[in-house]
Amino acid sequence: MTRPRAASERFVAQLSDRVRSRVDVIYSPILEIRPLRVAVETDGIRGLIFTSANSVNAAASLGVKPDLPAYCVGPATTGTAKGAGWDALVVGNTAEELVAYLLKHRPESPLLHLRGEHTRGNVAGRLTESGLTVHEQIVYQQRLLPLTSEAAAATSGDRPVLAPLFSPRTARQFAEIWTGTAPLWLVAISEATAEPLYSLDYERLKIAKEPTPKKMRKAVKKLVKHAMRVERGETTD
C-alpha cells in the first residue's frame, strides 16, 4: 500500500475478509502529506471546492469553519468533508466531472478551491475562464518517499507483488523507484494514473472501471484472484 498510512489502512479495512486472508499487507507510503501553516481567508467566499480528502483534513487542521457548502470529488472526499462538519455534495468522481457540474449548475460565487501543491485539472482557472469565479489556495504539501525496507525486500522476492496506485503523481514515483524482479501486478484508479506505469515490466495492469474506492476494491479482488491462479499454474484468461 503506497498511500499515506491512514488512507491505506482505511482501504485495506474495507477489503473483504477473503481478500485480506490471501495477502500479506505491506504499508509503504511513497507520498507524505504535510499541511501548511497558512491562514485561509473565507470572507466573501460562497463555497469551497475539495478534490481530495487530504485538502479537507488540511482545512480542518487550519481551523477553517465548516459553515460553507463544499463541492467535492468522489465519495471518500465527500465523506471526509461531512465527517468534519461540512454540508458536502459529491459532484463527480473526477475533476472533469466537478468542473462540468459547477458550470452547469453555477452556484453562488466566488468559490475557493483548497488543494495540494501538486494537482491536475486546473480547476480554478478553467472555471474562472468560463465565468464562475473561483480562487485557489495551497493548504498542504506532498513529499515523495522511497520504499520502506520491508517493501524493498518484497520487490526482490519471487512472490507476486500487488500495488494499487491512486494518483498520477504516486504512480510516477512508483515507476521511478521500482527496481524489483518480483512478479508485479498493478491496479490504477484511472487511465491518467496508469500512464506512468506502462514503462514497467508487469504481469498485469488493471484500471478501475470508475475512479472510486469501491471500484478499486473490486479491481484488487480480481487481481488477487488472478495472481493466485497464476501461482497455481492455471490460466488467467
C-alpha positions as MATLAB code, in Angstrom:
seq = 'MTRPRAASERFVAQLSDRVRSRVDVIYSPILEIRPLRVAVETDGIRGLIFTSANSVNAAASLGVKPDLPAYCVGPATTGTAKGAGWDALVVGNTAEELVAYLLKHRPESPLLHLRGEHTRGNVAGRLTESGLTVHEQIVYQQRLLPLTSEAAAATSGDRPVLAPLFSPRTARQFAEIWTGTAPLWLVAISEATAEPLYSLDYERLKIAKEPTPKKMRKAVKKLVKHAMRVERGETTD';
ca = [
       0.000    0.000    0.000;
       1.626    3.194   -1.229;
      -0.834    5.801    0.061;
      -0.317    7.665    3.348;
      -0.724    5.216    6.231;
      -4.179    6.272    7.443;
      -5.695    6.187    3.944;
      -4.044    2.825    3.239;
      -5.379    1.319    6.441;
      -8.908    2.507    5.628;
      -8.702    0.943    2.183;
      -7.418   -2.385    3.497;
     -10.043   -2.461    6.259;
     -12.771   -2.211    3.611;
     -11.466   -5.168    1.604;
     -13.356   -8.401    2.133;
     -12.104  -10.875    4.729;
     -11.476  -13.337    1.898;
      -9.161  -10.944    0.055;
      -7.277   -9.931    3.217;
      -6.755  -13.585    4.134;
      -4.990  -14.193    0.825;
      -2.411  -11.416    1.034;
       0.257  -10.041    3.334;
      -0.230   -6.294    3.546;
       2.894   -4.123    3.444;
       2.467   -0.428    4.209;
       4.995    1.669    2.339;
       3.702    5.221    1.820;
       5.590    6.879   -1.029;
       3.798   10.192   -0.541;
       3.697   12.143    2.706;
       1.032   14.794    3.275;
       2.161   17.854    5.205;
      -0.433   20.562    5.982;
       0.951   24.071    5.561;
       0.762   26.678    8.281;
      -1.233   29.232    6.338;
      -4.231   31.423    7.030;
      -7.278   30.591    4.932;
      -9.441   33.650    4.344;
     -13.070   32.799    3.584;
     -14.678   36.244    3.940;
     -16.858   36.756    0.883;
     -16.418   33.137   -0.261;
     -19.711   31.361   -1.007;
     -18.478   27.781   -1.154;
     -15.432   25.532   -1.007;
     -14.102   23.014   -3.514;
     -12.368   19.881   -2.232;
     -10.762   17.497   -4.723;
      -9.167   15.211   -2.126;
      -9.692   14.093    1.439;
      -6.211   15.486    2.174;
      -7.439   19.005    1.437;
     -10.402   18.522    3.771;
      -8.157   17.319    6.594;
      -5.722   20.171    5.994;
      -8.550   22.726    6.022;
      -9.923   21.310    9.260;
      -6.468   21.362   10.888;
      -6.097   25.010    9.875;
      -9.332   25.925   11.607;
     -11.442   26.585    8.507;
     -15.018   26.710    9.801;
     -17.431   24.256    8.161;
     -20.060   26.918    7.576;
     -19.931   26.945    3.763;
     -21.223   24.422    1.231;
     -18.497   22.091   -0.025;
     -18.364   20.714   -3.572;
     -16.358   17.516   -3.581;
     -14.791   14.987   -5.931;
     -15.616   11.391   -5.082;
     -17.360    9.670   -2.182;
     -14.227    9.440    0.002;
     -13.612   13.199   -0.109;
     -17.305   13.896    0.410;
     -17.499   11.537    3.373;
     -14.448   13.140    4.955;
     -15.953   16.604    4.495;
     -19.277   15.537    6.004;
     -17.445   13.950    8.911;
     -15.667   17.262    9.527;
     -18.980   19.131    9.602;
     -19.302   20.496    6.085;
     -22.541   20.462    4.104;
     -20.814   18.441    1.412;
     -22.081   17.432   -2.002;
     -20.397   14.920   -4.297;
     -20.362   16.482   -7.767;
     -18.453   13.846   -9.722;
     -15.682   11.305   -9.428;
     -13.075   13.366  -11.304;
     -12.015   16.989  -11.601;
     -13.508   16.987  -15.103;
     -16.904   15.955  -13.753;
     -16.701   18.549  -10.983;
     -15.963   21.323  -13.464;
     -18.830   20.215  -15.706;
     -21.253   20.115  -12.771;
     -20.328   23.551  -11.462;
     -20.556   25.127  -14.918;
     -23.984   23.586  -15.421;
     -25.450   24.491  -12.027;
     -23.454   27.690  -11.389;
     -23.693   28.049   -7.603;
     -23.152   31.386   -5.923;
     -19.558   32.510   -6.230;
     -16.751   33.233   -5.611;
     -15.706   29.732   -4.620;
     -12.391   28.696   -3.070;
     -10.517   25.563   -4.162;
      -8.335   24.298   -1.306;
      -5.723   21.944   -2.743;
      -2.258   20.430   -2.536;
       0.796   21.935   -4.184;
       0.624   19.359   -6.981;
      -2.713   18.930   -8.692;
      -4.252   18.173  -12.065;
      -7.145   19.722  -13.901;
      -6.569   23.476  -13.321;
      -9.995   23.590  -11.677;
      -9.935   27.239  -10.553;
      -8.519   28.556  -13.825;
     -10.947   26.702  -16.059;
     -13.995   27.653  -14.018;
     -12.958   31.308  -13.828;
     -12.345   31.424  -17.563;
     -15.887   30.124  -18.042;
     -17.418   32.866  -15.909;
     -17.626   31.223  -12.488;
     -15.159   32.998  -10.197;
     -13.011   30.515   -8.310;
      -9.937   31.276   -6.211;
      -7.460   28.653   -5.057;
      -5.099   28.189   -2.148;
      -2.483   25.533   -1.431;
      -3.034   24.050    2.031;
      -0.730   21.026    2.017;
       2.487   19.695    0.526;
       3.101   16.244   -0.942;
       6.606   14.926   -0.222;
       7.790   11.861   -2.143;
       9.272    8.972   -0.174;
      11.280    5.830   -1.027;
      10.028    2.312   -0.383;
      10.379    1.012    3.153;
      12.937   -1.728    3.800;
      10.127   -4.296    4.103;
       8.640   -3.259    0.758;
      12.067   -3.196   -0.911;
      12.703   -6.738    0.291;
       9.374   -7.895   -1.159;
      10.217   -6.427   -4.567;
      13.240   -8.725   -4.886;
      11.416  -11.904   -3.901;
       9.570  -14.399   -6.068;
       6.073  -13.865   -4.634;
       3.680  -11.646   -6.632;
       3.593   -8.015   -5.530;
       0.249   -6.291   -5.993;
       0.314   -2.490   -5.858;
      -2.804   -0.299   -6.041;
      -1.986    3.241   -7.246;
      -4.389    6.083   -6.542;
      -2.930    9.135   -8.289;
      -0.749   10.010  -11.291;
       1.901   11.559   -9.024;
       2.131    8.446   -6.864;
       2.248    6.276   -9.975;
       5.135    8.316  -11.393;
       7.027    7.949   -8.129;
       6.344    4.213   -8.034;
       7.569    3.784  -11.612;
      10.777    5.643  -10.772;
      11.649    3.722   -7.609;
      10.567    0.210   -8.652;
      13.691   -1.812   -9.370;
      12.424   -5.194   -8.243;
      12.274   -8.517  -10.021;
       9.197   -9.914   -8.260;
       6.109  -10.521  -10.418;
       4.329   -7.167  -10.455;
       0.546   -6.789  -10.512;
      -0.777   -3.231  -10.719;
      -4.143   -1.574  -10.171;
      -4.607    2.045  -11.286;
      -7.534    4.218  -10.284;
      -7.634    5.940  -13.693;
      -6.067    5.961  -17.129;
      -4.024    9.028  -16.153;
      -2.676    7.056  -13.194;
      -1.915    4.066  -15.408;
       0.145    6.045  -17.940;
       3.402    6.239  -15.916;
       3.146    2.509  -15.179;
       3.263    1.293  -18.771;
       7.071    1.509  -18.746;
       7.295   -1.155  -16.029;
       7.711   -4.866  -16.632;
       4.463   -6.025  -15.037;
       2.404   -9.201  -15.202;
      -0.891   -7.359  -15.408;
      -2.149   -3.778  -15.135;
      -5.828   -3.298  -14.366;
      -7.606    0.073  -14.452;
     -10.596    0.566  -12.180;
     -13.877    0.982  -14.062;
     -14.526    4.180  -12.108;
     -12.122    6.295  -10.018;
     -13.732    5.345   -6.712;
     -12.590    3.310   -3.680;
     -15.365    0.781   -4.339;
     -14.194    0.088   -7.892;
     -10.576   -0.036   -6.733;
     -11.503   -2.680   -4.166;
     -13.223   -4.717   -6.870;
     -10.180   -4.415   -9.125;
      -7.868   -5.514   -6.306;
     -10.116   -8.502   -5.607;
      -9.955   -9.603   -9.238;
      -6.207   -9.174   -9.423;
      -5.631  -11.151   -6.227;
      -7.732  -13.944   -7.701;
      -5.781  -13.892  -10.984;
      -2.407  -13.807   -9.220;
      -3.316  -16.827   -7.118;
      -4.404  -18.745  -10.201;
      -1.080  -17.993  -11.846;
       0.783  -19.212   -8.764;
      -1.168  -22.472   -9.019;
      -0.207  -22.758  -12.683;
      -3.697  -22.015  -14.001;
      -4.583  -19.679  -16.875;
      -5.783  -16.121  -16.138;
      -7.974  -15.864  -19.240;
];
